[in-house]
Every structure is written in C-alpha cells, then in structure tokens.
mmCIF file of C-alpha atoms in Angstrom:
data_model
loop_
_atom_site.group_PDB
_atom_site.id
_atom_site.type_symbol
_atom_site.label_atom_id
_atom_site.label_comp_id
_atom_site.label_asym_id
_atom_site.label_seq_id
_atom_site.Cartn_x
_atom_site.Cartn_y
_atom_site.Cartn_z
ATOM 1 C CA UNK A 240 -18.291 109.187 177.676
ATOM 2 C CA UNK A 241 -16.186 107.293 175.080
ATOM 3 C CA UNK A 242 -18.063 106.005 172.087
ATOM 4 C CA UNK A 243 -17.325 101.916 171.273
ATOM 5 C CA UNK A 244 -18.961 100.284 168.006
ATOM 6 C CA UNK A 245 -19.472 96.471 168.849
ATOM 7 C CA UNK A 246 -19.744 94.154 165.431
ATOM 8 C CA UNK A 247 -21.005 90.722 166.726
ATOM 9 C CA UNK A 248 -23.218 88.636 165.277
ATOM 10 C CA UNK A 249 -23.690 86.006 168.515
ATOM 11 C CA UNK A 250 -26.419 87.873 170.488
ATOM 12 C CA UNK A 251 -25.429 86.082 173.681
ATOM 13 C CA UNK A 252 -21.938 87.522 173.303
ATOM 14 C CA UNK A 253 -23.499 90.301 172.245
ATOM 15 C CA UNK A 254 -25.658 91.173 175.080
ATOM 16 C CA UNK A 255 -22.918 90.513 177.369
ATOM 17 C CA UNK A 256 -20.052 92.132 175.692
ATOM 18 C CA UNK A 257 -22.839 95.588 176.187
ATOM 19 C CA UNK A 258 -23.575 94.720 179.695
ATOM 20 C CA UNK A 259 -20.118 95.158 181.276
ATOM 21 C CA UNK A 260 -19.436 98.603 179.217
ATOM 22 C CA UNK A 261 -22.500 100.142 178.853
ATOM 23 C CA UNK A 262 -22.331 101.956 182.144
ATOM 24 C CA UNK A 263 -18.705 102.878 181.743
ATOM 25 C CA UNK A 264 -18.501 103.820 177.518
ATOM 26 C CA UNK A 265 -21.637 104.996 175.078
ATOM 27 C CA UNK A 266 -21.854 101.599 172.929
ATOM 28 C CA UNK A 267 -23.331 101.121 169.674
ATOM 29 C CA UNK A 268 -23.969 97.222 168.176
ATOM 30 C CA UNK A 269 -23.916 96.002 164.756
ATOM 31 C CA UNK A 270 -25.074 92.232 164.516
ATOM 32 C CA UNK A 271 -23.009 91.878 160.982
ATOM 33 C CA UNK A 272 -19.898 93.176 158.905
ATOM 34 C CA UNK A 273 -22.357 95.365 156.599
ATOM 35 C CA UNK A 274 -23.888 97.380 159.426
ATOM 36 C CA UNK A 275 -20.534 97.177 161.538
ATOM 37 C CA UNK A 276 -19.102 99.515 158.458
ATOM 38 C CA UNK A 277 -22.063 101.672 158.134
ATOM 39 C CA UNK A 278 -22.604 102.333 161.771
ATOM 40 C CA UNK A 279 -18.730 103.381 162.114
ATOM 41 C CA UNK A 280 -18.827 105.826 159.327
ATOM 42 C CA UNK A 281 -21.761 107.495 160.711
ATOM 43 C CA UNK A 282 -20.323 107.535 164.550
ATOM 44 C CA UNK A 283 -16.913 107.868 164.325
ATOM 45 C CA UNK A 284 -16.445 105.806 167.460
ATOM 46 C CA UNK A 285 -13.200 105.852 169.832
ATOM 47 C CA UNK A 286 -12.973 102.304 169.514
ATOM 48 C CA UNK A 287 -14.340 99.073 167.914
ATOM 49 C CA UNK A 288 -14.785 95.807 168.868
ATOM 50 C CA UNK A 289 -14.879 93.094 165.851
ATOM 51 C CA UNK A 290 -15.292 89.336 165.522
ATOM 52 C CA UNK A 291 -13.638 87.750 162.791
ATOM 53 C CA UNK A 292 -15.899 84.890 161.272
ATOM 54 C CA UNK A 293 -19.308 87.227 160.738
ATOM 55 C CA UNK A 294 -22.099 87.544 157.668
ATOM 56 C CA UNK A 295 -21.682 89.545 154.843
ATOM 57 C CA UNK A 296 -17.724 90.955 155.643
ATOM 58 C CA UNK A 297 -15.825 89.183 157.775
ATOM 59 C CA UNK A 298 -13.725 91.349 160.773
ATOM 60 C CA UNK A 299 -10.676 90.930 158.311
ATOM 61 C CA UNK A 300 -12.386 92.583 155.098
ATOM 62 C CA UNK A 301 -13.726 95.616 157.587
ATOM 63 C CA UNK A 302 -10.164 96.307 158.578
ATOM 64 C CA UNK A 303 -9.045 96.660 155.222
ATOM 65 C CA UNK A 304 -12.258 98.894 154.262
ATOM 66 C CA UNK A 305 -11.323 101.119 157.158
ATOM 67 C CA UNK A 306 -7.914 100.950 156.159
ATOM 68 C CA UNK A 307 -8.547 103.035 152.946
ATOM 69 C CA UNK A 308 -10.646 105.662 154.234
ATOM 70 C CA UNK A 309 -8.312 108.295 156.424
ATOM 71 C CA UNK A 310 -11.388 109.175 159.001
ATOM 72 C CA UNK A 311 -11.284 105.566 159.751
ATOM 73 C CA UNK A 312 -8.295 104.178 159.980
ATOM 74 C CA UNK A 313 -6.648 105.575 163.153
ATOM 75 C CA UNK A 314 -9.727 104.220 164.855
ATOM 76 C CA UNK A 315 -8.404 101.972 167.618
ATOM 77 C CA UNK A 316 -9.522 97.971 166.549
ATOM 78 C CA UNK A 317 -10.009 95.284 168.728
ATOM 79 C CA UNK A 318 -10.521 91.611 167.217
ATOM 80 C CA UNK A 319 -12.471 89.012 168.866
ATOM 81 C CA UNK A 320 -12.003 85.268 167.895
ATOM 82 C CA UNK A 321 -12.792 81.807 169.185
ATOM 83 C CA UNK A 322 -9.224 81.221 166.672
ATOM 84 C CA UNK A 323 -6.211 81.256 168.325
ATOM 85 C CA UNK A 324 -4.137 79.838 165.209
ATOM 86 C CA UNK A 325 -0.819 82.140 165.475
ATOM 87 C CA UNK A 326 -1.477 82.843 161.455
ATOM 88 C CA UNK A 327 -4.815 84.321 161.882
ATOM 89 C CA UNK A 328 -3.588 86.598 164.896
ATOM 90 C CA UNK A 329 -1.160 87.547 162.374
ATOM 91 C CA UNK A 330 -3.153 88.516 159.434
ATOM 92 C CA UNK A 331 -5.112 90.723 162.249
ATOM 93 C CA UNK A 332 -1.733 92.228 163.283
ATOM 94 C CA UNK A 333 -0.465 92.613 159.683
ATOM 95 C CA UNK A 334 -3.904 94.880 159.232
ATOM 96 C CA UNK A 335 -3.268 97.098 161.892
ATOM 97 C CA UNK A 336 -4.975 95.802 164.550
ATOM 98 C CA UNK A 337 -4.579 97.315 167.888
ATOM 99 C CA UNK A 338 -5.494 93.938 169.562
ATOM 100 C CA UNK A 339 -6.626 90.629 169.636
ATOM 101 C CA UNK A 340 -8.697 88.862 172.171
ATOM 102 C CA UNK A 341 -9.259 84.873 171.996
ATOM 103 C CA UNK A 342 -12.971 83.808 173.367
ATOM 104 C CA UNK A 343 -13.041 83.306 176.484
ATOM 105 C CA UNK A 344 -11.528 86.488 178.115
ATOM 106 C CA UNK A 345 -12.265 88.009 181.070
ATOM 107 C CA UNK A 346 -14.070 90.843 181.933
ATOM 108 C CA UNK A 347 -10.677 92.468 183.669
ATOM 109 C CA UNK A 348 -9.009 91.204 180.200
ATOM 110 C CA UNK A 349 -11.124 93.060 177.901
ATOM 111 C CA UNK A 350 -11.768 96.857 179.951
ATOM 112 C CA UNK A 351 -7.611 96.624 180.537
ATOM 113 C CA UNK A 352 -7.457 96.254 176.296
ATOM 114 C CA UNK A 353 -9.826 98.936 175.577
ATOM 115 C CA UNK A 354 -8.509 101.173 178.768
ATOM 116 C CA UNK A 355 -4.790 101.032 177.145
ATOM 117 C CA UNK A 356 -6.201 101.513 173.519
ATOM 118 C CA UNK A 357 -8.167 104.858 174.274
ATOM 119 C CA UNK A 358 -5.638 106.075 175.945
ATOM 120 C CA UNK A 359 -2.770 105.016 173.466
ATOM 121 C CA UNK A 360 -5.318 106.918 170.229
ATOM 122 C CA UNK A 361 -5.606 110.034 172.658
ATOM 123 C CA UNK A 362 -1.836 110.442 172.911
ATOM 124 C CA UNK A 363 -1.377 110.241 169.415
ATOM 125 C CA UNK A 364 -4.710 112.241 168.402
ATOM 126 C CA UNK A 365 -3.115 114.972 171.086
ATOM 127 C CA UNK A 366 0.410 114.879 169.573
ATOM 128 C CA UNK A 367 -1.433 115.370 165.674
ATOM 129 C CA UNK A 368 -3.705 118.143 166.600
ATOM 130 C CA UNK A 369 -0.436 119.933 167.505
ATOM 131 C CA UNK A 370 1.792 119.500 164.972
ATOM 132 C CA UNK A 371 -1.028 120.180 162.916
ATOM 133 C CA UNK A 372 -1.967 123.637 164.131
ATOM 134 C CA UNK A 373 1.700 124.319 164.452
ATOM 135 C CA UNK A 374 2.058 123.407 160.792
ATOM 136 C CA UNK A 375 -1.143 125.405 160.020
ATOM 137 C CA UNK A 376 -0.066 128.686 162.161
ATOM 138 C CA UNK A 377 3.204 129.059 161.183
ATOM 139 C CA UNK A 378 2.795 127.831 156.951
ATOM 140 C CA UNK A 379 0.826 130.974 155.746
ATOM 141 C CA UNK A 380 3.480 133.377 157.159
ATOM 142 C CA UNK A 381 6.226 131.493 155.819
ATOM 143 C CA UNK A 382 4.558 131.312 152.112
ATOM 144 C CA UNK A 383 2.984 134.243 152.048
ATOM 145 C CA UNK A 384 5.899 136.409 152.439
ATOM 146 C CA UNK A 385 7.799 135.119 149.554
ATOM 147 C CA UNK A 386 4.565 135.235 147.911
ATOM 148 C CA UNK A 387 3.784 139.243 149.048
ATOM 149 C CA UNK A 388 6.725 140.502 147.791
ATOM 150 C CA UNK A 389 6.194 138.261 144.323
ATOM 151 C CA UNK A 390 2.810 140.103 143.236
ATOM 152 C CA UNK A 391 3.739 143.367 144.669
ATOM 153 C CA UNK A 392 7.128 143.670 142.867
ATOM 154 C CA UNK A 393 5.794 142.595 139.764
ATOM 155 C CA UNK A 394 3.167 145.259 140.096
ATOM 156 C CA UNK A 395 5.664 148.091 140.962
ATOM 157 C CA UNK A 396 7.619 146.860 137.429
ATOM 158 C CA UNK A 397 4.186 146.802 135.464
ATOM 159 C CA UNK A 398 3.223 150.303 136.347
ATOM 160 C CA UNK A 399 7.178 151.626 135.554
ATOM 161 C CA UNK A 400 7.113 149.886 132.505
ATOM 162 C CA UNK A 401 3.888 151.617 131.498
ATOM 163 C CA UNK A 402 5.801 154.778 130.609
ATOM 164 C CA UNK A 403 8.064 152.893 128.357
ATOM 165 C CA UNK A 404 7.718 152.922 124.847
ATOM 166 C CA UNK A 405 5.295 149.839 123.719
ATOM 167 C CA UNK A 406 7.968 148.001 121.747
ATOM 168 C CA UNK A 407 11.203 148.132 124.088
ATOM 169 C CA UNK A 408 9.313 147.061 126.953
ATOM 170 C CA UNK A 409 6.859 144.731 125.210
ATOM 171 C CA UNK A 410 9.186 141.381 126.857
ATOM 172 C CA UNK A 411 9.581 142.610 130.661
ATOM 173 C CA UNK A 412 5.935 143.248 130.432
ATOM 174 C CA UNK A 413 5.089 139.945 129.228
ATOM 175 C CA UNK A 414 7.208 138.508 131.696
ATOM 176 C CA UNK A 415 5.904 140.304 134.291
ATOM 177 C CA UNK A 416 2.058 139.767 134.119
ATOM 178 C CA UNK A 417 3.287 135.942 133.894
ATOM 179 C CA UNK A 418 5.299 136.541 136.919
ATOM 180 C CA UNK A 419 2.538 138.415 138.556
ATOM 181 C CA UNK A 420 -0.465 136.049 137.472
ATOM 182 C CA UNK A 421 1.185 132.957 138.644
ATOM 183 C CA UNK A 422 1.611 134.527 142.112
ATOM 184 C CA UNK A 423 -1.794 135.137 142.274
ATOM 185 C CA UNK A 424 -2.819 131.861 141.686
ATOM 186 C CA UNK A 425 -0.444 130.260 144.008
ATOM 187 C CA UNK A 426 -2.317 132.616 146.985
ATOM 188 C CA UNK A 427 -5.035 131.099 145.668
ATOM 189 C CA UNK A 428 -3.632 127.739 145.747
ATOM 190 C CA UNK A 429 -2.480 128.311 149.682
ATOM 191 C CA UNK A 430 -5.435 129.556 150.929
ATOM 192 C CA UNK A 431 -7.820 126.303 149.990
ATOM 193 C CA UNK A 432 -4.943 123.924 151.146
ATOM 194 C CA UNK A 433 -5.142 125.674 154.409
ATOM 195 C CA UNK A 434 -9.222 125.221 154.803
ATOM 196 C CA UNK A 435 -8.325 121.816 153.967
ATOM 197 C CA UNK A 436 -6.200 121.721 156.885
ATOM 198 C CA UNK A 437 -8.944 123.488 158.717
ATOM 199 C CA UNK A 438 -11.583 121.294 157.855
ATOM 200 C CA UNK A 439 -9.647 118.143 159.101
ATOM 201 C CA UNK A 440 -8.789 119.647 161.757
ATOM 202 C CA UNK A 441 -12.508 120.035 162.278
ATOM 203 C CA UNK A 442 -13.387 116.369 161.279
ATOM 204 C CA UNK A 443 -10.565 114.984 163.502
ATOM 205 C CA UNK A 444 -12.798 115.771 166.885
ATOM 206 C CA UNK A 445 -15.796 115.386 167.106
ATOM 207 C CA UNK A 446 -16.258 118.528 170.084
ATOM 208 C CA UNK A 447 -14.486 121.212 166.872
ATOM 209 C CA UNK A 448 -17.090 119.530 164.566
ATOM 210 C CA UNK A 449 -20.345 120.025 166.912
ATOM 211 C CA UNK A 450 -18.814 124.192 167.981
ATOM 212 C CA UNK A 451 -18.143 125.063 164.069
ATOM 213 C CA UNK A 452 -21.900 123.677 163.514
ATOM 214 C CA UNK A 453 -23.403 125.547 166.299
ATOM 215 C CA UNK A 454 -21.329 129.096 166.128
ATOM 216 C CA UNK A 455 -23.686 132.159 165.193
ATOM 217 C CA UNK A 456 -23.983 132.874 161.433
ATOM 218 C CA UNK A 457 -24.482 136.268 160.382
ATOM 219 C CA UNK A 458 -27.193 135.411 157.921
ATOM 220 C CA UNK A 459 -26.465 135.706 153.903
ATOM 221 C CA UNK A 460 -28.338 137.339 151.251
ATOM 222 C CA UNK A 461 -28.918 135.076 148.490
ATOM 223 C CA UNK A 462 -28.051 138.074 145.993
ATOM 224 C CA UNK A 463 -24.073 136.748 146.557
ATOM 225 C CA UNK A 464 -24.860 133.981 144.458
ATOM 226 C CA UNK A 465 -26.279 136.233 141.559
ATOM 227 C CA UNK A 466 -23.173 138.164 142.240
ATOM 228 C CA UNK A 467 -20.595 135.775 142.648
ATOM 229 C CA UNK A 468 -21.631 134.017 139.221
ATOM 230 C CA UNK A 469 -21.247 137.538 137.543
ATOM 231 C CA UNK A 470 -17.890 137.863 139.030
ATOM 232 C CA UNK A 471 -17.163 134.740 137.712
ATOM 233 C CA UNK A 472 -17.960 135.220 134.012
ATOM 234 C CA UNK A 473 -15.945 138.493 134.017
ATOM 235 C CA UNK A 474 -13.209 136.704 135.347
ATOM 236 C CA UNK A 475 -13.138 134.167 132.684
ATOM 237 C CA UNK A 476 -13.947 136.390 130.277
ATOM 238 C CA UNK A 477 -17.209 134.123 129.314
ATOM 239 C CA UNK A 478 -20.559 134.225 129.302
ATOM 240 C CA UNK A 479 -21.031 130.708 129.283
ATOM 241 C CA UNK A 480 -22.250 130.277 132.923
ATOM 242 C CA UNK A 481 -25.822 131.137 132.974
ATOM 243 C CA UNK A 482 -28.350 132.100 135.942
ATOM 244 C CA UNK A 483 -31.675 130.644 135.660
ATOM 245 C CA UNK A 484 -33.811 131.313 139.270
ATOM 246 C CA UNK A 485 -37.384 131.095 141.030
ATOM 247 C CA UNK A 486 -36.107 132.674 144.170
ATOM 248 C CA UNK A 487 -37.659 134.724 146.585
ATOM 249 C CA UNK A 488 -35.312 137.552 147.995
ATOM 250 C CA UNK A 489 -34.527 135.853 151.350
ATOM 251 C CA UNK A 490 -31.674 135.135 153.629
ATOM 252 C CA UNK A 491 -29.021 131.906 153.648
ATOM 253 C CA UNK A 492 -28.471 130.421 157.430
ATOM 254 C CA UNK A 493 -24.795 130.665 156.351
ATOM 255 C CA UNK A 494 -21.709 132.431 156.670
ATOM 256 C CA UNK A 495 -20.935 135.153 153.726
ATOM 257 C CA UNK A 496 -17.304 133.373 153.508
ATOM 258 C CA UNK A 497 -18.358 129.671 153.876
ATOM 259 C CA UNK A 498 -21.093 130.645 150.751
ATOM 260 C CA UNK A 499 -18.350 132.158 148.351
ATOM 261 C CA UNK A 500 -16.009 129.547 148.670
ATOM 262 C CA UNK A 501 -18.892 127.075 148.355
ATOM 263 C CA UNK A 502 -20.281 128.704 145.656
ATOM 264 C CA UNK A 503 -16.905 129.640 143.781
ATOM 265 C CA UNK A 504 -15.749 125.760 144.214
ATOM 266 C CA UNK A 505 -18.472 124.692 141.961
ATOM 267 C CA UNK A 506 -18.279 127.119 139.716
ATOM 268 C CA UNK A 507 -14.326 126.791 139.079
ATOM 269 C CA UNK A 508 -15.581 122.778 138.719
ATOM 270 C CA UNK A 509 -17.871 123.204 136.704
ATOM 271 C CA UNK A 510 -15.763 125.554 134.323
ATOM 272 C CA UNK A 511 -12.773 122.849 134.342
ATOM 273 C CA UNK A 512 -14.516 119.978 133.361
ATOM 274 C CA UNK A 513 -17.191 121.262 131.157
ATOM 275 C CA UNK A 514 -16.875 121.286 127.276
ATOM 276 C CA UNK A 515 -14.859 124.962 126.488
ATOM 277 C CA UNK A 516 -18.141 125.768 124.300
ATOM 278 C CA UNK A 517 -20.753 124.519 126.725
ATOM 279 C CA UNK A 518 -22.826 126.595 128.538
ATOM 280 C CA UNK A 519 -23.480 126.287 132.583
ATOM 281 C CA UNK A 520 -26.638 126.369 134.323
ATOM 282 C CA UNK A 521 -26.887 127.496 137.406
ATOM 283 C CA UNK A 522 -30.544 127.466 138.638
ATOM 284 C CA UNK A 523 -31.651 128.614 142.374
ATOM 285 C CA UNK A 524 -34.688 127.753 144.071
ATOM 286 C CA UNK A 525 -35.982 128.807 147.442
ATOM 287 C CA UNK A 526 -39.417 128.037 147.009
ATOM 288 C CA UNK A 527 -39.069 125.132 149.731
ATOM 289 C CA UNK A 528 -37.501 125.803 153.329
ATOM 290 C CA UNK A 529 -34.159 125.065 151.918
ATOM 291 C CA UNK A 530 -32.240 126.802 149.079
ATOM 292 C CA UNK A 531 -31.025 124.424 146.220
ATOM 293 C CA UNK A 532 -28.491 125.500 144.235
ATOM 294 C CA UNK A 533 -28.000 123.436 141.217
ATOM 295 C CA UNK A 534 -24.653 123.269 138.812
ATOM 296 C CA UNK A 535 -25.042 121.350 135.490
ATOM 297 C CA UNK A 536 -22.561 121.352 133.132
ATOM 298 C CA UNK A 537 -21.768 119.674 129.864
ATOM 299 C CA UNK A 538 -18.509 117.400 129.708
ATOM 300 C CA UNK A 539 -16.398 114.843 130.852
ATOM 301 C CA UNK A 540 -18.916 113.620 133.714
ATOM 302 C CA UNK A 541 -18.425 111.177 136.809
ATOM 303 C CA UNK A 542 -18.887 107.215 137.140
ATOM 304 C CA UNK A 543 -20.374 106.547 140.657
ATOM 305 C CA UNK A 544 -17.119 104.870 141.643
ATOM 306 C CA UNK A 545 -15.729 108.487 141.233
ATOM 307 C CA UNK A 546 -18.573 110.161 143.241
ATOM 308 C CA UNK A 547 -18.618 108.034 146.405
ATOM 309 C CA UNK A 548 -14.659 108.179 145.817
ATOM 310 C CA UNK A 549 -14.531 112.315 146.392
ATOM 311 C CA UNK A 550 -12.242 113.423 148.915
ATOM 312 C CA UNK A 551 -9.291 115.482 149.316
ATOM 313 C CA UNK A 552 -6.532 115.509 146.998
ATOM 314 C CA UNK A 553 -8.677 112.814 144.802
ATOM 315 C CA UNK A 554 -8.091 113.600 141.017
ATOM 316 C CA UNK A 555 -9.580 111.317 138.337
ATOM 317 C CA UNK A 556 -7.887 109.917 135.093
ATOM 318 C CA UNK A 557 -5.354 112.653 135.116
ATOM 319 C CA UNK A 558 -3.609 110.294 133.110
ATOM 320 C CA UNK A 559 -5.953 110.416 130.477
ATOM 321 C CA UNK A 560 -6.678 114.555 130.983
ATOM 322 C CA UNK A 561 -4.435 117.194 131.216
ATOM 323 C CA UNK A 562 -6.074 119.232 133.869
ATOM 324 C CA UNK A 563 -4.799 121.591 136.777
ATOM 325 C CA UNK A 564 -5.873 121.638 140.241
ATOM 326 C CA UNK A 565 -5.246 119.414 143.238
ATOM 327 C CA UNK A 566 -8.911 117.561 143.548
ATOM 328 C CA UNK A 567 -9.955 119.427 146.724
ATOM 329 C CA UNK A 568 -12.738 121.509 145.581
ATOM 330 C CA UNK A 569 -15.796 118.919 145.658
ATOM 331 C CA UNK A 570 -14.439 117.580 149.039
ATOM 332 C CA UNK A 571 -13.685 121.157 150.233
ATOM 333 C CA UNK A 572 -17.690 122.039 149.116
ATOM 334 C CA UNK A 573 -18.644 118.380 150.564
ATOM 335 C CA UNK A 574 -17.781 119.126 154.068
ATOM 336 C CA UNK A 575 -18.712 123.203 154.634
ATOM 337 C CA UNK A 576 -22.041 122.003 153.103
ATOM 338 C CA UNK A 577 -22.260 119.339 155.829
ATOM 339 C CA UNK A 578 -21.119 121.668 158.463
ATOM 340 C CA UNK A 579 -23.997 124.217 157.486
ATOM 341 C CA UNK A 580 -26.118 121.522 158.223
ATOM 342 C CA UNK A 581 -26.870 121.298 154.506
ATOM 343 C CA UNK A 582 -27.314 118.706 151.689
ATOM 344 C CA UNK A 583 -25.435 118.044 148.746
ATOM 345 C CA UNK A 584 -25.902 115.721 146.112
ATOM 346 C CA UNK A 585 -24.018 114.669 142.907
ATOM 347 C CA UNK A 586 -25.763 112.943 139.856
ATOM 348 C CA UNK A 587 -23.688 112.381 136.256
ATOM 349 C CA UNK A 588 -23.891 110.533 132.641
ATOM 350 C CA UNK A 589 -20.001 110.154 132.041
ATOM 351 C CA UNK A 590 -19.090 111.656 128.767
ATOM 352 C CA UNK A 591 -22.499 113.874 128.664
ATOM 353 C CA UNK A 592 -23.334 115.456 132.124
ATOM 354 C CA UNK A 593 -23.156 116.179 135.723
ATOM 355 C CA UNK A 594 -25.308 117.801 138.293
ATOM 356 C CA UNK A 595 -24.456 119.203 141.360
ATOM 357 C CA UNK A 596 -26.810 120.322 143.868
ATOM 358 C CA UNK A 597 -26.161 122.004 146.821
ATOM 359 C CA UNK A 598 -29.095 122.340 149.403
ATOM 360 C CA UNK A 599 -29.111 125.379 152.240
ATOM 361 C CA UNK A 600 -31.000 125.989 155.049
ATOM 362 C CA UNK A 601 -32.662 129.496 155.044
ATOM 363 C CA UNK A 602 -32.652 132.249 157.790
ATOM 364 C CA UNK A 603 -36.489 132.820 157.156
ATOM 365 C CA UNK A 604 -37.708 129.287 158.497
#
C-alpha cells in the first residue's frame, strides 16, 4: 500500500480528503506546515498532499525545505488551494510541484492526480536504481584495474631498487613510495564512495532499507574496537588516541565490517580535525544494554548548523581550512549506525571540542 502524507489544517477537508484514500493508500495527516515537514522526514511517503495558506510554513516554504534535502525532494507534491490566481499556480510550478489542485475538485479529479504521480515517481525511481547499480557494478572494475597495476608496479620497483646502492637509487625510491602511497589512498578513497553509493541505494527504498536491517549479523566481539584503535595509532605513527573503558567482554549485534568502518570513520575524524598535539579519548561502556562508544577530541569543533547539516559530500569552511577528504565519513557512520538499529549523537564547543557518541545494541540482551 502506497504511503501519502496529507498537510491540512481545515479538519473538514481534512477528514474528507482521508476518507476517499484511506482504503486505497496508507495516509498519514499533519494539521500544519511544522508537523507536515517532520512527519515526511520520518515516513518518507510516496506522495504528499499540501495546502498552500497553513500555520507556521506555508505549502510554498515546505517545498523549498524539501527542495534542499536530496531524500526529499523527488517526493511527488501535490498543492491544494482555494487560489486559482495563474501567479500563485506558478510559483507552485516554479518549485517543482508535480500538481496543483484548485478547491473544489472532485473525488475522480484528485485519485486520477495522485494515480499518474505514483506512477510517473516509480518510472523514474525504476530507471535510477538502474543506472545506479549499473554505475556501481561496473565503476570498481574499471578503477581498480588502473589502480592494481599502480600499487603493484610500484612495489615490484621498491623491492628491485632495494639492492641498489642507497645513494643512486635514493630518487626512484622516493618517487616510488609517493607513487605507491597515493595509490593506496585512492583504493581507499573508492571503496567509501562506493558504500556511499550503497547506502543510497539502501535509503532510496524503503523494502532495501527494512532487508539490510533485518539480515543475520554474525555477532562482534567488542575486542575490534580495542584493536582497531591500536591499529590506528601505529598507522599514524601516534599515540595520541587513547582507550579509556568499563566494558564487560561481550558481543556487538553488528557486522565485523559495518563496526570497522564505523569505528575507523571516527577515528580518521577525529584525527583530522583535532589539534596535531591533542590527545583522543575514546571511552567504551557496556554497562547498559547498549554499547556507547564515545570520540572526544580537541579542535576545530562544530556549530549546530553544521551538525544537523551532515550529509554526504558536506565539507565545512574548507575555505577557511586546508583539509583533505570528501565530507562522507560522519554521514557514512550516520546511516550504518541507523541501519544497526543504533544511536548516534553529536555534541561540540566550536573552537574547543566535540563529542561523538555512537550507541550499539549488544548480542547478550
């Protein structure tokens, strides 16, 4: 059953608009702009139904808020006016509006609009998820080929250099670890912009979204954590992340892969926009039935316009900070968090602090 959000403040229109779809679409009804917005970010509907002239945003103003968020914007729209000035069907139009409907229509008049809408969004939702998973099958072969024969060429010249005298090879070796190292870290770079694909791919239907939820989950031992921030410091050469922990030795209702990259997200964070000096804490708790991980470092820090702003390929006064990266770890840790049916939480003091905290459910409860 299709999902429709109504946002109508008249109840008698209201109650009316619900009687002729409820036994034909799974309706949901906001009686004003503010709870229109809220209730479509938590359902996702197929469709929604908006008057114009309403409290608190008008059906104009939640266009244009659904306009700038990617989840929402596809969403098919259907105004609903007593207006039928040609201007103000315009400025509807001009927003992206699917359709407009001038009070009184008929019942025939309105199941015909949403009929053709659904079915319009399903052609072009069909058509994405396509090209998508095209895009996403046949990207990794075609850059990781190139990318093979980059790191394993270098490494062939590295160890045949190694039996050359220090100072006539000094320059191809230098040349070649750069060579070498920056094919490593464009794998890198690959594989988390094709979980991002993954992930939206996942977010885009709501059926992917509910399976990747429910699939059995080996279960974790927490010990990867302990072990993935020791990994981490050698990497870096640092010591600067530190463990603190009142943890019982139990088991993560998570997938060993969805934990690491979790877990190796915030700790590249955390590393990149922390003070170079600073140390980072890292403190696990499992006394409750969840495991909270939490990340503080010492640094830059987040306004809140920043943290309800996270999202892929979101990067913050880069022209103020030279920084590397492409702004999809937090989303990328955001969403597998969600998925795991988890919690995660963000708190910061620009120019002193942030906190992350990631919450887990655990295998023993």
């Amino acid at each position: 059953m299709k999902k429709i959000v109504l946002i109508e403040d008249d109840v008698t229109l209201s109650q009316n608009l619900i009687e002729i779809l409820q036994d034909e679409f799974d309706i949901d009804h906001a009686s004003n702009g503010q709870q229109g917005v809220e209730l479509v970010k938590a359902q996702l509907p197929d469709l929604v139904i908006s008057d114009i002239l309403m409290p608190e945003f008008t059906g104009h103003e939640i266009k244009r808020i659904f306009n700038a968020d990617p989840l929402l914007s596809t969403i098919p729209f259907i105004f609903l006016t007593a207006k039928a000035d040609k201007k103000d069907i315009r400025k509807g139009m001009d927003l992206g509006a699917d359709d407009y409907l001038t009070k009184p229509f008929t019942r025939e008049e309105l199941l015909n609009s949403i009929h053709s809408r659904i079915k319009k969004s399903e052609i072009f939702k069909k058509h994405n998820s396509e090209l998508t998973k095209s895009i996403a099958m046949a990207l990794p072969h075609e850059l990781n080929n190139p990318l093979i024969s980059i790191i394993g060429y270098s490494e062939i010249i590295l160890e045949q250099v190694n039996r050359c005298k220090f100072n006539e090879c000094s320059d191809i070796v230098t040349s070649t670890q750069i060579i070498n190292s920056a094919g490593r870290e464009l794998s890198e770079i690959l594989k988390r912009y094709l979980l991002v694909v993954k992930l939206q791919m996942i977010y885009s239907d709501v059926n992917e979204k509910k399976k990747y939820s429910e699939r059995i989950k080996e279960p974790t031992d927490l010990k990867i954590i302990y072990e993935l921030i020791d990994a981490a410091n050698r990497k870096h050469s640092t010591n600067r992340i530190v463990l603190e922990h009142n943890a019982k030795n139990i088991q993560l209702a998570i997938s060993e892969e969805d934990l690491t990259i979790i877990i190796n997200e915030l700790l590249d964070n955390s590393l990149k926009f922390s003070d170079n000096e600073s140390k980072i804490i890292v403190y696990v708790n499992s006394e409750n039935k969840n495991c909270e991980v939490e990340f503080k470092n010492f640094g830059r820090g987040m306004t809140e316009e920043q943290i309800s702003n996270i999202g892929f390929f979101q990067q913050f006064e880069r022209e103020k900070f030279e920084q590397k990266g492409s702004g999809v770890g937090l989303a990328i840790v955001q969403k597998l968090i969600e998925l795991n049916e988890g919690c995660f939480d963000i708190k910061s003091e620009p120019g002193y602090e942030t906190v992350v905290t990631v919450s887990i459910p655990t295998k023993n409860y």
